[in-house]
Amino acid sequence: QDQGDYFAAESRYVESLSLRERSPQSGLRDLATARLNLGSLYRIQGDYPRAEAHYRRAVAEAERGFGARHSELVWFYDQLAQLYEDRGLYAQAKPVYEKALDLSLRSQPANPALVARGRHQLAHLLVELGSLRQAENLYRLALASREEIFGGEHSEVAVTLTGLADCLLRDRPPAAAAARGALDRALAIF
């Protein structure tokens, strides 16, 4: 897939999915993962309708296979939300990201990195939707978590600082000094 041989990758993914669909030993988790992989290939190719169909089925199978509260579902929800975001369907992406974040917050054992990632992703989307105050709050929560988890010099911290700076500049142009400080920190990390 990374080498760009999409035809060969597609045939392998289709074959893998077909085998899993026919195999009585294959569970819904394996089936959902195989379907998600094929959907991801279609997404990379820009075939969004086929990608969405596979992602939606993968989510449904994963919910049945893992259970509605399993943290593994976050990955499936994220892929679907990112597809919507790629297509500019922000209103459709938002509830999916919210569902993923809610699940991350409730998962046991707690996974702070997963929560921080969910907050960052939702904040990014909220910036696109113009909900800048909500986005700023989520970015600040994600930043605090990522600094605690990874330390202040990690690339995940820099990415969140960049998102926060973008949010601040869009929300309050007079806040350019605060945004500049966040960008300077991010650049020092990169």
PDB file of C-alpha atoms in Angstrom:
ATOM      1  CA  GLN A   1       0.000   0.000   0.000  1.00  0.00           C
ATOM      2  CA  ASP A   2       2.787   2.448   0.856  1.00  0.00           C
ATOM      3  CA  GLN A   3       4.532   1.705  -2.437  1.00  0.00           C
ATOM      4  CA  GLY A   4       1.545   2.831  -4.438  1.00  0.00           C
ATOM      5  CA  ASP A   5       0.617  -0.541  -5.935  1.00  0.00           C
ATOM      6  CA  TYR A   6      -3.033   0.004  -5.148  1.00  0.00           C
ATOM      7  CA  PHE A   7      -4.313  -2.669  -7.509  1.00  0.00           C
ATOM      8  CA  ALA A   8      -2.243  -5.387  -5.818  1.00  0.00           C
ATOM      9  CA  ALA A   9      -3.112  -4.044  -2.359  1.00  0.00           C
ATOM     10  CA  GLU A  10      -6.805  -3.956  -3.201  1.00  0.00           C
ATOM     11  CA  SER A  11      -6.817  -7.522  -4.473  1.00  0.00           C
ATOM     12  CA  ARG A  12      -5.103  -8.702  -1.266  1.00  0.00           C
ATOM     13  CA  TYR A  13      -7.482  -6.773   0.963  1.00  0.00           C
ATOM     14  CA  VAL A  14     -10.505  -8.055  -0.960  1.00  0.00           C
ATOM     15  CA  GLU A  15      -9.170 -11.595  -0.733  1.00  0.00           C
ATOM     16  CA  SER A  16      -8.533 -11.228   3.007  1.00  0.00           C
ATOM     17  CA  LEU A  17     -12.011  -9.850   3.586  1.00  0.00           C
ATOM     18  CA  SER A  18     -13.603 -12.589   1.488  1.00  0.00           C
ATOM     19  CA  LEU A  19     -11.763 -15.313   3.423  1.00  0.00           C
ATOM     20  CA  ARG A  20     -12.863 -13.824   6.717  1.00  0.00           C
ATOM     21  CA  GLU A  21     -16.470 -13.560   5.554  1.00  0.00           C
ATOM     22  CA  ARG A  22     -16.498 -17.251   4.615  1.00  0.00           C
ATOM     23  CA  SER A  23     -14.566 -18.592   7.600  1.00  0.00           C
ATOM     24  CA  PRO A  24     -16.580 -19.787  10.599  1.00  0.00           C
ATOM     25  CA  GLN A  25     -13.485 -19.214  12.789  1.00  0.00           C
ATOM     26  CA  SER A  26     -13.291 -15.569  11.840  1.00  0.00           C
ATOM     27  CA  GLY A  27     -14.936 -13.343  14.405  1.00  0.00           C
ATOM     28  CA  LEU A  28     -16.528  -9.965  13.950  1.00  0.00           C
ATOM     29  CA  ARG A  29     -13.374  -8.269  15.249  1.00  0.00           C
ATOM     30  CA  ASP A  30     -11.244  -9.761  12.467  1.00  0.00           C
ATOM     31  CA  LEU A  31     -13.916  -9.057   9.892  1.00  0.00           C
ATOM     32  CA  ALA A  32     -14.250  -5.441  11.039  1.00  0.00           C
ATOM     33  CA  THR A  33     -10.483  -4.926  10.896  1.00  0.00           C
ATOM     34  CA  ALA A  34     -10.228  -6.427   7.408  1.00  0.00           C
ATOM     35  CA  ARG A  35     -13.098  -4.223   6.223  1.00  0.00           C
ATOM     36  CA  LEU A  36     -11.510  -1.153   7.821  1.00  0.00           C
ATOM     37  CA  ASN A  37      -8.235  -1.885   6.005  1.00  0.00           C
ATOM     38  CA  LEU A  38      -9.998  -2.094   2.646  1.00  0.00           C
ATOM     39  CA  GLY A  39     -11.887   1.112   3.415  1.00  0.00           C
ATOM     40  CA  SER A  40      -8.593   2.828   4.243  1.00  0.00           C
ATOM     41  CA  LEU A  41      -7.187   1.842   0.876  1.00  0.00           C
ATOM     42  CA  TYR A  42     -10.226   3.343  -0.857  1.00  0.00           C
ATOM     43  CA  ARG A  43      -9.826   6.497   1.237  1.00  0.00           C
ATOM     44  CA  ILE A  44      -6.180   6.837   0.178  1.00  0.00           C
ATOM     45  CA  GLN A  45      -7.285   6.459  -3.442  1.00  0.00           C
ATOM     46  CA  GLY A  46      -9.941   9.142  -2.987  1.00  0.00           C
ATOM     47  CA  ASP A  47     -12.802   6.680  -3.549  1.00  0.00           C
ATOM     48  CA  TYR A  48     -14.774   8.135  -0.672  1.00  0.00           C
ATOM     49  CA  PRO A  49     -18.146   6.477  -1.296  1.00  0.00           C
ATOM     50  CA  ARG A  50     -16.595   2.997  -1.207  1.00  0.00           C
ATOM     51  CA  ALA A  51     -14.423   3.941   1.766  1.00  0.00           C
ATOM     52  CA  GLU A  52     -17.437   5.213   3.688  1.00  0.00           C
ATOM     53  CA  ALA A  53     -19.462   2.072   2.975  1.00  0.00           C
ATOM     54  CA  HIS A  54     -16.636  -0.119   4.295  1.00  0.00           C
ATOM     55  CA  TYR A  55     -15.977   2.113   7.296  1.00  0.00           C
ATOM     56  CA  ARG A  56     -19.641   2.174   8.293  1.00  0.00           C
ATOM     57  CA  ARG A  57     -19.898  -1.618   8.071  1.00  0.00           C
ATOM     58  CA  ALA A  58     -16.607  -1.991   9.941  1.00  0.00           C
ATOM     59  CA  VAL A  59     -17.903   0.236  12.754  1.00  0.00           C
ATOM     60  CA  ALA A  60     -21.120  -1.807  13.016  1.00  0.00           C
ATOM     61  CA  GLU A  61     -19.191  -5.097  13.045  1.00  0.00           C
ATOM     62  CA  ALA A  62     -16.688  -3.758  15.580  1.00  0.00           C
ATOM     63  CA  GLU A  63     -19.488  -2.567  17.866  1.00  0.00           C
ATOM     64  CA  ARG A  64     -20.997  -6.056  17.786  1.00  0.00           C
ATOM     65  CA  GLY A  65     -17.633  -7.815  18.022  1.00  0.00           C
ATOM     66  CA  PHE A  66     -15.980  -5.751  20.736  1.00  0.00           C
ATOM     67  CA  GLY A  67     -19.049  -4.477  22.553  1.00  0.00           C
ATOM     68  CA  ALA A  68     -20.323  -0.907  22.516  1.00  0.00           C
ATOM     69  CA  ARG A  69     -17.975   0.326  25.266  1.00  0.00           C
ATOM     70  CA  HIS A  70     -14.651  -1.233  24.208  1.00  0.00           C
ATOM     71  CA  SER A  71     -11.753   1.184  23.712  1.00  0.00           C
ATOM     72  CA  GLU A  72     -10.762  -0.556  20.441  1.00  0.00           C
ATOM     73  CA  LEU A  73     -13.807   1.093  18.871  1.00  0.00           C
ATOM     74  CA  VAL A  74     -12.093   4.469  19.123  1.00  0.00           C
ATOM     75  CA  TRP A  75      -9.855   3.549  16.175  1.00  0.00           C
ATOM     76  CA  PHE A  76     -12.869   2.610  14.037  1.00  0.00           C
ATOM     77  CA  TYR A  77     -14.745   5.811  14.931  1.00  0.00           C
ATOM     78  CA  ASP A  78     -11.638   7.912  14.247  1.00  0.00           C
ATOM     79  CA  GLN A  79     -11.242   6.492  10.766  1.00  0.00           C
ATOM     80  CA  LEU A  80     -14.869   7.250   9.878  1.00  0.00           C
ATOM     81  CA  ALA A  81     -14.658  10.763  11.342  1.00  0.00           C
ATOM     82  CA  GLN A  82     -11.420  11.476   9.482  1.00  0.00           C
ATOM     83  CA  LEU A  83     -13.034  10.358   6.241  1.00  0.00           C
ATOM     84  CA  TYR A  84     -15.883  12.815   6.826  1.00  0.00           C
ATOM     85  CA  GLU A  85     -13.362  15.513   7.654  1.00  0.00           C
ATOM     86  CA  ASP A  86     -11.380  14.759   4.464  1.00  0.00           C
ATOM     87  CA  ARG A  87     -14.577  15.297   2.517  1.00  0.00           C
ATOM     88  CA  GLY A  88     -15.393  18.555   4.318  1.00  0.00           C
ATOM     89  CA  LEU A  89     -18.409  16.944   6.001  1.00  0.00           C
ATOM     90  CA  TYR A  90     -17.609  18.508   9.358  1.00  0.00           C
ATOM     91  CA  ALA A  91     -21.133  18.282  10.749  1.00  0.00           C
ATOM     92  CA  GLN A  92     -21.065  14.518  10.153  1.00  0.00           C
ATOM     93  CA  ALA A  93     -17.568  14.138  11.601  1.00  0.00           C
ATOM     94  CA  LYS A  94     -18.371  15.951  14.846  1.00  0.00           C
ATOM     95  CA  PRO A  95     -20.691  13.388  16.498  1.00  0.00           C
ATOM     96  CA  VAL A  96     -18.350  10.571  15.500  1.00  0.00           C
ATOM     97  CA  TYR A  97     -15.352  12.339  17.059  1.00  0.00           C
ATOM     98  CA  GLU A  98     -17.467  13.099  20.135  1.00  0.00           C
ATOM     99  CA  LYS A  99     -18.414   9.446  20.424  1.00  0.00           C
ATOM    100  CA  ALA A 100     -14.755   8.418  20.157  1.00  0.00           C
ATOM    101  CA  LEU A 101     -13.722  10.950  22.810  1.00  0.00           C
ATOM    102  CA  ASP A 102     -16.532   9.900  25.138  1.00  0.00           C
ATOM    103  CA  LEU A 103     -15.479   6.287  24.789  1.00  0.00           C
ATOM    104  CA  SER A 104     -11.840   7.249  25.440  1.00  0.00           C
ATOM    105  CA  LEU A 105     -12.843   9.077  28.605  1.00  0.00           C
ATOM    106  CA  ARG A 106     -14.824   6.079  29.870  1.00  0.00           C
ATOM    107  CA  SER A 107     -12.373   3.333  28.922  1.00  0.00           C
ATOM    108  CA  GLN A 108     -10.859   1.207  31.629  1.00  0.00           C
ATOM    109  CA  PRO A 109      -8.023   1.120  32.233  1.00  0.00           C
ATOM    110  CA  ALA A 110      -7.649   4.808  31.521  1.00  0.00           C
ATOM    111  CA  ASN A 111      -5.574   5.738  28.499  1.00  0.00           C
ATOM    112  CA  PRO A 112      -4.557   9.412  28.834  1.00  0.00           C
ATOM    113  CA  ALA A 113      -2.789   9.451  25.454  1.00  0.00           C
ATOM    114  CA  LEU A 114      -5.960   8.265  23.734  1.00  0.00           C
ATOM    115  CA  VAL A 115      -7.999  10.937  25.524  1.00  0.00           C
ATOM    116  CA  ALA A 116      -5.492  13.648  24.573  1.00  0.00           C
ATOM    117  CA  ARG A 117      -5.587  12.498  20.949  1.00  0.00           C
ATOM    118  CA  GLY A 118      -9.384  12.586  20.940  1.00  0.00           C
ATOM    119  CA  ARG A 119      -9.435  16.080  22.417  1.00  0.00           C
ATOM    120  CA  HIS A 120      -6.922  17.286  19.843  1.00  0.00           C
ATOM    121  CA  GLN A 121      -8.880  15.809  16.924  1.00  0.00           C
ATOM    122  CA  LEU A 122     -12.185  17.241  18.091  1.00  0.00           C
ATOM    123  CA  ALA A 123     -10.564  20.634  18.731  1.00  0.00           C
ATOM    124  CA  HIS A 124      -9.186  20.674  15.192  1.00  0.00           C
ATOM    125  CA  LEU A 125     -12.634  19.957  13.803  1.00  0.00           C
ATOM    126  CA  LEU A 126     -14.268  22.589  16.022  1.00  0.00           C
ATOM    127  CA  VAL A 127     -11.874  25.187  14.593  1.00  0.00           C
ATOM    128  CA  GLU A 128     -13.142  24.288  11.124  1.00  0.00           C
ATOM    129  CA  LEU A 129     -16.725  24.607  12.372  1.00  0.00           C
ATOM    130  CA  GLY A 130     -15.993  28.019  13.921  1.00  0.00           C
ATOM    131  CA  SER A 131     -16.517  26.884  17.528  1.00  0.00           C
ATOM    132  CA  LEU A 132     -13.271  28.503  18.554  1.00  0.00           C
ATOM    133  CA  ARG A 133     -13.805  28.827  22.323  1.00  0.00           C
ATOM    134  CA  GLN A 134     -14.671  25.136  22.626  1.00  0.00           C
ATOM    135  CA  ALA A 135     -11.703  24.281  20.442  1.00  0.00           C
ATOM    136  CA  GLU A 136      -9.358  26.384  22.563  1.00  0.00           C
ATOM    137  CA  ASN A 137     -10.514  24.640  25.743  1.00  0.00           C
ATOM    138  CA  LEU A 138     -10.013  21.204  24.205  1.00  0.00           C
ATOM    139  CA  TYR A 139      -6.600  22.155  22.821  1.00  0.00           C
ATOM    140  CA  ARG A 140      -5.527  23.371  26.269  1.00  0.00           C
ATOM    141  CA  LEU A 141      -6.688  20.111  27.881  1.00  0.00           C
ATOM    142  CA  ALA A 142      -4.934  18.065  25.203  1.00  0.00           C
ATOM    143  CA  LEU A 143      -1.780  20.148  25.590  1.00  0.00           C
ATOM    144  CA  ALA A 144      -1.680  19.688  29.375  1.00  0.00           C
ATOM    145  CA  SER A 145      -2.149  15.940  28.984  1.00  0.00           C
ATOM    146  CA  ARG A 146       0.430  15.581  26.251  1.00  0.00           C
ATOM    147  CA  GLU A 147       2.986  17.604  28.215  1.00  0.00           C
ATOM    148  CA  GLU A 148       2.393  15.389  31.233  1.00  0.00           C
ATOM    149  CA  ILE A 149       2.577  12.165  29.204  1.00  0.00           C
ATOM    150  CA  PHE A 150       5.376  12.969  26.770  1.00  0.00           C
ATOM    151  CA  GLY A 151       7.225  15.911  28.288  1.00  0.00           C
ATOM    152  CA  GLY A 152       7.399  19.426  26.925  1.00  0.00           C
ATOM    153  CA  GLU A 153       9.689  18.658  23.983  1.00  0.00           C
ATOM    154  CA  HIS A 154       7.686  15.953  22.191  1.00  0.00           C
ATOM    155  CA  SER A 155       6.298  16.266  18.647  1.00  0.00           C
ATOM    156  CA  GLU A 156       2.742  15.540  19.902  1.00  0.00           C
ATOM    157  CA  VAL A 157       3.076  18.623  22.123  1.00  0.00           C
ATOM    158  CA  ALA A 158       4.292  20.657  19.148  1.00  0.00           C
ATOM    159  CA  VAL A 159       1.348  19.544  17.009  1.00  0.00           C
ATOM    160  CA  THR A 160      -1.118  20.579  19.715  1.00  0.00           C
ATOM    161  CA  LEU A 161       0.673  23.909  20.227  1.00  0.00           C
ATOM    162  CA  THR A 162       0.350  24.577  16.499  1.00  0.00           C
ATOM    163  CA  GLY A 163      -3.375  23.812  16.579  1.00  0.00           C
ATOM    164  CA  LEU A 164      -3.845  26.048  19.627  1.00  0.00           C
ATOM    165  CA  ALA A 165      -1.986  28.886  17.928  1.00  0.00           C
ATOM    166  CA  ASP A 166      -4.157  28.556  14.821  1.00  0.00           C
ATOM    167  CA  CYS A 167      -7.261  28.604  16.990  1.00  0.00           C
ATOM    168  CA  LEU A 168      -6.121  31.708  18.890  1.00  0.00           C
ATOM    169  CA  LEU A 169      -5.304  33.587  15.699  1.00  0.00           C
ATOM    170  CA  ARG A 170      -8.695  32.807  14.192  1.00  0.00           C
ATOM    171  CA  ASP A 171     -10.587  33.663  17.355  1.00  0.00           C
ATOM    172  CA  ARG A 172      -8.869  36.775  18.550  1.00  0.00           C
ATOM    173  CA  PRO A 173      -6.391  38.393  16.190  1.00  0.00           C
ATOM    174  CA  PRO A 174      -5.230  40.613  19.068  1.00  0.00           C
ATOM    175  CA  ALA A 175      -4.116  37.376  20.781  1.00  0.00           C
ATOM    176  CA  ALA A 176      -1.295  37.149  18.269  1.00  0.00           C
ATOM    177  CA  ALA A 177       1.305  37.359  21.044  1.00  0.00           C
ATOM    178  CA  ALA A 178      -0.089  34.249  22.745  1.00  0.00           C
ATOM    179  CA  ALA A 179      -0.300  32.472  19.416  1.00  0.00           C
ATOM    180  CA  ARG A 180       3.249  33.516  18.588  1.00  0.00           C
ATOM    181  CA  GLY A 181       4.441  32.062  21.907  1.00  0.00           C
ATOM    182  CA  ALA A 182       2.743  28.740  21.153  1.00  0.00           C
ATOM    183  CA  LEU A 183       4.208  28.674  17.638  1.00  0.00           C
ATOM    184  CA  ASP A 184       7.688  29.515  18.907  1.00  0.00           C
ATOM    185  CA  ARG A 185       7.479  26.598  21.341  1.00  0.00           C
ATOM    186  CA  ALA A 186       6.254  24.281  18.601  1.00  0.00           C
ATOM    187  CA  LEU A 187       9.059  25.301  16.241  1.00  0.00           C
ATOM    188  CA  ALA A 188      11.654  24.767  18.955  1.00  0.00           C
ATOM    189  CA  ILE A 189      10.376  21.212  19.340  1.00  0.00           C
ATOM    190  CA  PHE A 190      10.275  20.447  15.608  1.00  0.00           C
TER     191      PHE A 190
END
